[in-house]
Tab-separated table of C-alpha atoms in Angstrom:
chain	number	residue	atom	x	y	z
A	1	MET	CA	96.946	108.848	90.017
A	2	ILE	CA	95.286	107.548	92.967
A	3	ALA	CA	96.817	106.420	96.071
A	4	ALA	CA	94.046	105.473	97.754
A	5	ALA	CA	95.380	103.356	101.087
A	6	LEU	CA	91.962	101.103	102.962
A	7	PRO	CA	91.780	98.835	105.771
A	8	ARG	CA	92.913	95.505	103.964
A	9	ARG	CA	89.559	93.698	105.862
A	10	LEU	CA	86.313	95.192	106.820
A	11	VAL	CA	83.680	92.693	108.058
A	12	VAL	CA	80.706	94.720	107.939
A	13	GLY	CA	77.077	93.994	109.680
A	14	GLY	CA	74.501	93.068	112.018
A	15	GLY	CA	76.441	90.591	115.322
A	16	ALA	CA	79.531	91.325	113.204
A	17	VAL	CA	81.569	91.410	116.634
A	18	LYS	CA	81.536	87.816	116.416
A	19	GLN	CA	83.888	86.818	113.718
A	20	LEU	CA	86.202	89.539	115.623
A	21	GLY	CA	88.260	86.124	117.019
A	22	PRO	CA	88.916	84.375	113.671
A	23	LEU	CA	89.578	87.719	111.986
A	24	LEU	CA	92.556	88.172	114.671
A	25	GLU	CA	93.410	84.012	113.182
A	26	SER	CA	93.183	85.009	110.218
A	27	MET	CA	95.789	88.415	109.671
A	28	GLN	CA	97.955	85.752	112.458
A	29	LEU	CA	97.623	87.657	115.385
A	30	TYR	CA	96.660	86.611	118.241
A	31	ARG	CA	97.674	88.523	121.368
A	32	PRO	CA	95.674	91.990	121.663
A	33	LEU	CA	95.337	94.082	124.022
A	34	ILE	CA	91.529	95.747	123.710
A	35	ILE	CA	91.521	99.851	124.072
A	36	THR	CA	88.492	101.205	125.111
A	37	ASP	CA	86.334	103.765	127.843
A	38	GLY	CA	85.107	103.135	130.577
A	39	PHE	CA	81.951	103.208	129.766
A	40	LEU	CA	82.244	100.338	127.678
A	41	ALA	CA	83.675	98.670	130.121
A	42	SER	CA	79.897	99.474	132.520
A	43	SER	CA	78.069	96.437	132.172
A	44	LYS	CA	75.071	99.867	131.572
A	45	SER	CA	76.936	99.374	127.909
A	46	GLY	CA	77.309	95.486	127.571
A	47	ALA	CA	79.443	96.502	124.584
A	48	LEU	CA	83.439	95.049	126.872
A	49	ASP	CA	81.778	92.252	127.478
A	50	ARG	CA	80.715	91.657	123.553
A	51	VAL	CA	84.313	92.047	123.124
A	52	HIS	CA	85.171	89.904	125.027
A	53	SER	CA	82.326	86.850	124.508
A	54	ALA	CA	83.965	87.160	120.888
A	55	LEU	CA	87.323	86.748	121.872
A	56	ASP	CA	86.487	84.306	124.632
A	57	ALA	CA	84.561	82.080	122.226
A	58	ALA	CA	87.694	81.088	120.286
A	59	LYS	CA	89.979	81.655	122.447
A	60	VAL	CA	91.949	84.090	121.775
A	61	PRO	CA	94.109	85.695	125.470
A	62	HIS	CA	93.226	89.336	125.516
A	63	ALA	CA	93.420	92.184	128.187
A	64	THR	CA	91.801	95.348	128.435
A	65	PHE	CA	92.615	99.309	128.985
A	66	THR	CA	90.121	101.244	129.444
A	67	ASP	CA	91.758	104.014	130.728
A	68	THR	CA	91.012	106.553	127.948
A	69	ILE	CA	89.829	109.964	127.819
A	70	PRO	CA	87.233	111.914	125.461
A	71	GLU	CA	89.013	113.781	123.341
A	72	PRO	CA	92.100	111.697	124.770
A	73	THR	CA	95.419	114.313	125.154
A	74	VAL	CA	99.825	113.706	124.930
A	75	ALA	CA	99.140	111.847	129.235
A	76	SER	CA	96.363	109.929	128.394
A	77	VAL	CA	97.801	107.983	125.352
A	78	ASP	CA	101.348	108.194	127.239
A	79	ARG	CA	99.202	105.733	130.253
A	80	CYS	CA	97.812	103.512	127.388
A	81	VAL	CA	101.778	103.211	125.715
A	82	GLN	CA	102.708	101.583	129.866
A	83	ARG	CA	99.986	100.024	129.866
A	84	LEU	CA	101.211	97.696	126.106
A	85	MET	CA	105.106	97.535	127.588
A	86	SER	CA	104.064	96.986	130.616
A	87	GLY	CA	103.463	92.662	129.625
A	88	GLY	CA	99.745	90.535	128.921
A	89	PRO	CA	99.986	87.433	127.500
A	90	ALA	CA	103.095	85.701	127.340
A	91	GLY	CA	104.892	86.722	124.105
A	92	GLY	CA	103.389	90.512	124.703
A	93	PHE	CA	101.351	92.346	122.651
A	94	ASP	CA	100.951	92.160	119.098
A	95	SER	CA	98.338	94.197	118.055
A	96	ILE	CA	94.979	96.270	118.958
A	97	VAL	CA	91.568	95.930	119.645
A	98	ALA	CA	90.273	99.565	119.637
A	99	LEU	CA	86.690	99.813	120.779
A	100	GLY	CA	85.197	102.939	120.996
A	101	GLY	CA	83.963	106.154	118.958
A	102	GLY	CA	86.690	108.698	117.574
A	103	SER	CA	88.669	109.317	121.432
A	104	PRO	CA	89.320	105.483	121.551
A	105	MET	CA	90.281	105.009	118.162
A	106	ASP	CA	92.568	108.130	118.597
A	107	THR	CA	94.155	106.769	121.679
A	108	ALA	CA	95.216	103.261	120.190
A	109	LYS	CA	96.204	104.940	117.409
A	110	ALA	CA	98.759	107.242	118.334
A	111	ALA	CA	99.795	104.588	121.470
A	112	ALA	CA	100.951	102.366	119.134
A	113	VAL	CA	102.626	104.634	116.895
A	114	LEU	CA	104.613	105.415	120.302
A	115	HIS	CA	104.831	102.291	122.162
A	116	THR	CA	106.605	100.623	118.439
A	117	HIS	CA	108.601	103.979	117.478
A	118	LYS	CA	109.098	105.959	120.476
A	119	GLY	CA	109.300	110.284	121.190
A	120	GLN	CA	106.902	112.154	121.429
A	121	MET	CA	103.529	112.785	120.191
A	122	ARG	CA	104.662	116.299	119.394
A	123	ASP	CA	107.345	114.403	117.257
A	124	TYR	CA	104.326	113.424	114.810
A	125	LYS	CA	102.194	116.072	114.502
A	126	ALA	CA	101.267	117.594	111.047
A	127	PRO	CA	103.333	118.015	108.572
A	128	VAL	CA	105.147	114.920	109.548
A	129	ILE	CA	103.999	112.238	107.271
A	130	MET	CA	104.288	108.897	109.346
A	131	ASP	CA	104.120	106.087	107.128
A	132	LYS	CA	106.352	103.193	109.364
A	133	PRO	CA	104.962	100.116	110.010
A	134	THR	CA	103.045	99.503	113.581
A	135	LEU	CA	101.719	97.445	116.065
A	136	PRO	CA	98.190	96.775	113.821
A	137	ILE	CA	94.878	98.211	115.388
A	138	VAL	CA	91.984	96.429	114.300
A	139	ALA	CA	89.138	99.207	115.167
A	140	LEU	CA	85.312	97.950	116.442
A	141	PRO	CA	83.408	101.359	115.802
A	142	THR	CA	80.696	102.109	118.319
A	143	THR	CA	79.451	104.807	117.130
A	144	ALA	CA	78.373	106.237	113.876
A	145	GLY	CA	80.383	109.682	113.085
A	146	THR	CA	84.054	109.332	112.952
A	147	GLY	CA	84.741	106.502	110.775
A	148	SER	CA	87.960	106.522	112.672
A	149	GLU	CA	88.163	103.003	111.683
A	150	ALA	CA	88.976	103.978	108.305
A	151	THR	CA	91.053	107.176	108.225
A	152	LYS	CA	95.060	107.558	108.637
A	153	PHE	CA	94.695	110.262	110.686
A	154	THR	CA	94.510	110.651	114.571
A	155	ILE	CA	94.017	113.990	117.063
A	156	VAL	CA	95.839	114.639	120.253
A	157	THR	CA	95.301	117.826	122.299
A	158	ASP	CA	99.002	118.915	123.991
A	159	GLU	CA	97.444	119.857	127.321
A	160	VAL	CA	100.231	122.847	128.641
A	161	LYS	CA	99.472	124.622	125.189
A	162	ASP	CA	95.490	123.466	124.827
A	163	GLU	CA	96.514	122.793	121.069
A	164	LYS	CA	94.733	119.324	119.492
A	165	MET	CA	97.514	118.065	117.290
A	166	LEU	CA	96.590	116.441	113.456
A	167	CYS	CA	98.722	113.230	112.975
A	168	ILE	CA	98.926	111.667	109.966
A	169	GLY	CA	100.221	108.850	107.735
A	170	ASP	CA	99.621	105.247	107.225
A	171	ALA	CA	100.824	104.194	110.194
A	172	TYR	CA	97.995	105.101	112.199
A	173	LEU	CA	95.704	103.286	109.600
A	174	PRO	CA	94.067	100.488	110.941
A	175	VAL	CA	94.917	97.206	109.273
A	176	ALA	CA	91.165	95.793	109.770
A	177	ALA	CA	87.476	96.937	111.301
A	178	VAL	CA	84.344	95.486	111.891
A	179	VAL	CA	81.301	97.659	111.676
A	180	ASP	CA	78.789	96.566	114.062
A	181	TYR	CA	76.225	98.837	114.173
A	182	GLU	CA	74.206	96.736	116.653
A	183	PHE	CA	77.142	98.959	119.075
A	184	SER	CA	75.360	102.449	117.920
A	185	LEU	CA	71.947	101.083	119.033
A	186	THR	CA	71.379	102.320	122.553
A	187	LYS	CA	73.239	105.689	121.454
A	188	PRO	CA	71.256	108.809	123.262
A	189	PHE	CA	70.071	111.651	120.975
A	190	ARG	CA	72.288	113.897	121.147
A	191	LEU	CA	75.910	111.513	121.016
A	192	THR	CA	73.733	110.493	117.329
A	193	ALA	CA	72.904	114.115	116.102
A	194	ASP	CA	77.015	114.801	116.504
A	195	THR	CA	78.481	111.783	115.394
A	196	GLY	CA	75.532	111.741	112.198
A	197	ILE	CA	76.608	115.419	111.222
A	198	ASP	CA	80.735	115.053	111.566
A	199	ALA	CA	80.380	111.849	109.363
A	200	MET	CA	77.824	114.208	107.257
A	201	CYS	CA	81.100	116.827	107.074
A	202	HIS	CA	84.244	114.012	106.517
A	203	ALA	CA	81.500	112.758	103.474
A	204	MET	CA	81.178	117.391	102.374
A	205	GLU	CA	84.571	118.541	103.190
A	206	ALA	CA	85.848	114.935	101.282
A	207	TYR	CA	84.275	115.764	98.102
A	208	VAL	CA	84.571	120.386	97.797
A	209	SER	CA	88.758	119.516	99.246
A	210	ARG	CA	91.109	120.966	96.525
A	211	LYS	CA	92.166	117.402	97.038
A	212	SER	CA	89.473	116.050	96.083
A	213	ASN	CA	89.347	112.441	94.037
A	214	ALA	CA	87.479	109.392	91.958
A	215	VAL	CA	87.886	107.118	94.454
A	216	ALA	CA	87.356	109.321	97.660
A	217	ASP	CA	84.330	111.094	95.805
A	218	SER	CA	82.442	107.524	95.111
A	219	PHE	CA	82.123	107.339	98.614
A	220	ALA	CA	82.155	110.502	99.196
A	221	LEU	CA	78.493	110.249	97.801
A	222	GLN	CA	78.088	107.370	98.932
A	223	ALA	CA	77.910	108.567	102.626
A	224	LEU	CA	76.143	111.220	101.717
A	225	ARG	CA	73.011	110.209	101.006
A	226	ALA	CA	72.708	107.509	102.995
A	227	ILE	CA	73.484	110.085	106.288
A	228	GLY	CA	70.467	112.393	104.210
A	229	SER	CA	67.684	109.524	104.485
A	230	ASN	CA	68.413	108.047	107.130
A	231	LEU	CA	70.130	110.551	109.789
A	232	ARG	CA	66.825	112.063	111.189
A	233	THR	CA	65.221	108.821	111.621
A	234	ALA	CA	68.626	107.189	113.260
A	235	CYS	CA	67.994	110.579	116.075
A	236	HIS	CA	64.367	110.365	116.523
A	237	GLU	CA	64.354	105.898	116.385
A	238	GLY	CA	67.192	105.305	117.922
A	239	SER	CA	66.067	102.080	117.428
A	240	ASN	CA	65.304	101.667	114.476
A	241	HIS	CA	68.099	98.993	112.834
A	242	ALA	CA	67.326	99.865	108.772
A	243	ALA	CA	68.381	103.895	110.177
A	244	ARG	CA	71.447	102.282	112.545
A	245	GLU	CA	73.169	99.574	109.881
A	246	ALA	CA	72.980	102.842	107.355
A	247	MET	CA	74.196	105.068	108.978
A	248	MET	CA	76.936	103.229	110.732
A	249	LEU	CA	78.096	101.990	106.794
A	250	ALA	CA	77.859	105.590	105.733
A	251	SER	CA	80.193	106.842	108.618
A	252	THR	CA	82.706	104.486	107.741
A	253	GLN	CA	82.388	105.175	104.069
A	254	ALA	CA	82.761	109.057	104.832
A	255	GLY	CA	86.091	107.528	106.814
A	256	ILE	CA	87.267	106.469	104.020
A	257	ALA	CA	86.207	109.379	101.310
A	258	PHE	CA	88.481	111.836	103.565
A	259	SER	CA	91.295	109.561	103.981
A	260	ASN	CA	91.883	109.845	100.506
A	261	SER	CA	90.652	112.882	100.347
A	262	SER	CA	91.538	115.841	103.346
A	263	VAL	CA	89.129	117.869	105.558
A	264	THR	CA	88.455	121.245	104.813
A	265	LEU	CA	87.945	124.698	107.019
A	266	ILE	CA	85.156	123.055	109.110
A	267	HIS	CA	88.095	120.119	111.416
A	268	GLY	CA	90.763	123.382	110.633
A	269	MET	CA	87.915	125.426	112.763
A	270	SER	CA	86.274	122.614	114.935
A	271	ARG	CA	89.710	121.697	116.611
A	272	CYS	CA	90.755	124.652	117.776
A	273	ILE	CA	87.319	125.322	119.647
A	274	GLY	CA	87.485	121.822	121.081
A	275	ALA	CA	90.583	122.194	122.592
A	276	ASN	CA	90.379	125.853	123.946
A	277	PHE	CA	86.720	124.936	125.053
A	278	HIS	CA	86.163	120.664	125.626
A	279	VAL	CA	83.359	120.947	123.217
A	280	PRO	CA	82.706	117.907	121.513
A	281	HIS	CA	84.773	116.907	118.198
A	282	GLY	CA	81.485	116.428	116.473
A	283	LEU	CA	79.712	118.765	118.352
A	284	SER	CA	81.958	121.583	116.856
A	285	ASN	CA	81.367	120.421	113.355
A	286	ALA	CA	77.711	120.994	113.625
A	287	MET	CA	78.104	124.487	115.457
A	288	LEU	CA	81.072	125.632	112.639
A	289	ALA	CA	79.123	123.979	109.719
A	290	PRO	CA	76.703	126.464	107.950
A	291	LEU	CA	77.896	129.839	108.444
A	292	VAL	CA	81.807	128.039	107.410
A	293	THR	CA	79.587	126.750	104.727
A	294	LYS	CA	78.118	129.677	103.590
A	295	PHE	CA	81.378	131.181	103.354
A	296	SER	CA	83.280	128.754	101.088
A	297	VAL	CA	80.680	127.686	98.820
A	298	PRO	CA	81.229	130.133	96.178
A	299	GLY	CA	84.667	128.532	95.689
A	300	ALA	CA	83.035	124.940	94.395
A	301	VAL	CA	79.353	126.256	93.384
A	302	ASP	CA	79.030	122.530	91.692
A	303	ARG	CA	80.681	120.196	93.994
A	304	TYR	CA	78.385	122.012	96.699
A	305	ALA	CA	75.721	121.565	94.395
A	306	ASP	CA	75.923	117.880	93.859
A	307	VAL	CA	76.003	117.824	98.296
A	308	ALA	CA	73.174	119.546	98.407
A	309	ARG	CA	71.383	116.509	96.233
A	310	ALA	CA	72.986	113.983	97.356
A	311	LEU	CA	71.442	114.976	100.688
A	312	GLY	CA	68.052	115.873	99.680
A	313	PHE	CA	68.669	119.756	100.214
A	314	ALA	CA	68.216	120.351	96.288
A	315	ASP	CA	65.726	118.617	93.899
A	316	GLN	CA	68.136	116.854	91.354
A	317	SER	CA	66.881	119.515	89.141
A	318	SER	CA	67.699	123.105	89.837
A	319	GLY	CA	70.544	124.487	88.697
A	320	ASN	CA	73.803	124.388	91.398
A	321	GLY	CA	73.684	128.135	91.851
A	322	ALA	CA	70.163	127.530	93.726
A	323	ALA	CA	71.644	124.172	94.653
A	324	ALA	CA	74.479	125.139	95.946
A	325	ALA	CA	73.324	128.180	97.439
A	326	ALA	CA	69.877	125.656	99.353
A	327	LEU	CA	73.042	124.070	101.274
A	328	PRO	CA	73.985	126.591	103.985
A	329	VAL	CA	70.084	127.432	104.734
A	330	ALA	CA	69.235	123.697	105.226
A	331	LEU	CA	72.316	122.920	107.380
A	332	GLY	CA	71.460	125.770	109.678
A	333	GLU	CA	67.772	123.625	109.369
A	334	LEU	CA	69.256	120.554	110.053
A	335	THR	CA	71.400	121.557	113.326
A	336	THR	CA	68.323	123.413	114.658
A	337	GLU	CA	66.304	120.376	114.255
A	338	LEU	CA	68.953	117.929	116.532
A	339	LYS	CA	68.450	120.622	118.680
A	340	VAL	CA	73.122	121.866	117.735
A	341	PRO	CA	73.609	124.150	121.063
A	342	THR	CA	75.274	127.142	120.872
A	343	LEU	CA	78.622	128.398	121.677
A	344	GLN	CA	76.714	130.637	124.838
A	345	GLU	CA	74.500	127.396	125.912
A	346	PHE	CA	77.200	125.071	125.664
A	347	GLY	CA	79.228	127.456	128.452
A	348	VAL	CA	81.229	129.732	126.891
A	349	LYS	CA	82.288	132.764	127.921
A	350	GLU	CA	82.446	134.624	125.515
A	351	GLU	CA	85.503	137.246	127.378
A	352	HIS	CA	87.342	133.600	126.780
A	353	PHE	CA	85.861	133.114	122.981
A	354	ARG	CA	87.075	136.802	121.738
A	355	ARG	CA	91.447	136.629	123.560
A	356	VAL	CA	91.632	133.481	122.123
A	357	VAL	CA	90.430	133.839	118.633
A	358	ALA	CA	93.673	135.175	117.728
A	359	GLN	CA	95.769	132.402	118.415
A	360	MET	CA	92.899	129.512	117.227
A	361	ALA	CA	92.542	131.325	113.642
A	362	LYS	CA	97.135	131.101	113.620
A	363	ASP	CA	95.875	127.643	115.024
A	364	ALA	CA	92.760	126.239	112.158
A	365	LEU	CA	95.372	127.376	109.938
A	366	ALA	CA	98.761	125.910	110.888
A	367	SER	CA	96.746	122.395	110.917
A	368	GLY	CA	96.887	122.721	107.642
A	369	SER	CA	93.045	121.788	106.885
A	370	PRO	CA	92.312	125.559	105.975
A	371	ASN	CA	94.548	125.109	103.384
A	372	ASN	CA	92.592	122.234	100.849
A	373	ASN	CA	88.762	124.139	101.841
A	374	PRO	CA	87.718	125.334	97.963
A	375	ILE	CA	88.204	128.905	99.086
A	376	VAL	CA	91.684	129.796	101.024
A	377	PRO	CA	90.669	131.303	104.052
A	378	THR	CA	93.349	134.534	105.957
A	379	GLU	CA	93.908	134.891	108.617
A	380	THR	CA	92.104	137.476	109.141
A	381	GLN	CA	89.190	136.077	107.048
A	382	VAL	CA	88.708	132.812	109.801
A	383	GLU	CA	89.279	135.776	112.989
A	384	ALA	CA	85.553	136.270	111.159
A	385	LEU	CA	84.008	133.470	110.551
A	386	TYR	CA	84.678	132.588	114.901
A	387	ASN	CA	83.102	136.164	115.620
A	388	GLU	CA	80.254	135.780	113.251
A	389	ILE	CA	79.335	132.658	114.964
A	390	TRP	CA	79.688	133.606	118.406
A	391	ASP	CA	77.013	136.559	117.432
A	392	ALA	CA	75.313	134.273	115.587
A	393	GLY	CA	74.567	132.600	118.936
A	394	LYS	CA	73.579	135.949	120.837
């Protein structure tokens, strides 16, 4: 049996943001708080202005919280909760419009749960499953990467313990998503590459996961085909509407895939690098993808072969062994072409890295994601992978 969870409504296409007001009204949501970040609120971006215009046109009263941060922390989420509780339109806020990449959406999801159910964010850390109803969220992604508009996950960093806490459950799943690729047209090369590789990892990991299933597989393969055909173009030709549109939809499809399957070892290890060294999430996935995939391929050769073919890294006629073996090599070539920096180039110091490797391995395994990997690693193997990734960057 397969039990899948998706947003109740998806509005997809260029200019879809104009449908935000009618969408809210159709769901009987009348007083949203927009949660976003300072850049998207700026005149340079113009993203928040587009949302204001859409809500104003529909005469929807609303307010805005712009104090989210990259890689949200317990403290930054608490500030958002306070804004939700501090009043707004008459009757208080009845919903959230989450505008942004993964960080504003993660903030919105966490804040919605704490606003409704109280407590501390650590109370909801996996393996806790939070399925109770919460403040409804309508998500508007501005990057083609996280897929958070369609997932039942959020990640919040405990800044005291340097731990990225994965939180899981239907409470974090937006009730609707407005997927308007025009928000992504102005995104720079580095962000486009990192978020695009993040989406690729979501789809790949969902497909090879021990929790894979027919529903998730269909979304994962669609996403992989589109990413293989369009990621490079979106990076090198940022104003290419067709590539941007394909990548934005692929990101949502990949989000649906892993939300209904799981991520695996790449994400389990990536969160720890982000928590300890403040490497953006998509970028840390990109750093890890080639070597972690090489480690994992023997556990699911046929599945990794499908991934390689879907991405265009292997011919459709090639045998499964050859196609699977080609995948980590092609991922390495892709990350080189897209100028993914090494840990050293990002500014991580070797002494600091080696000192925390053992704890990162423990935390990665504790997240649960590596248990879904085709090869479930031991703590010693995870440590070795971290050290191999460092050594490869020398």
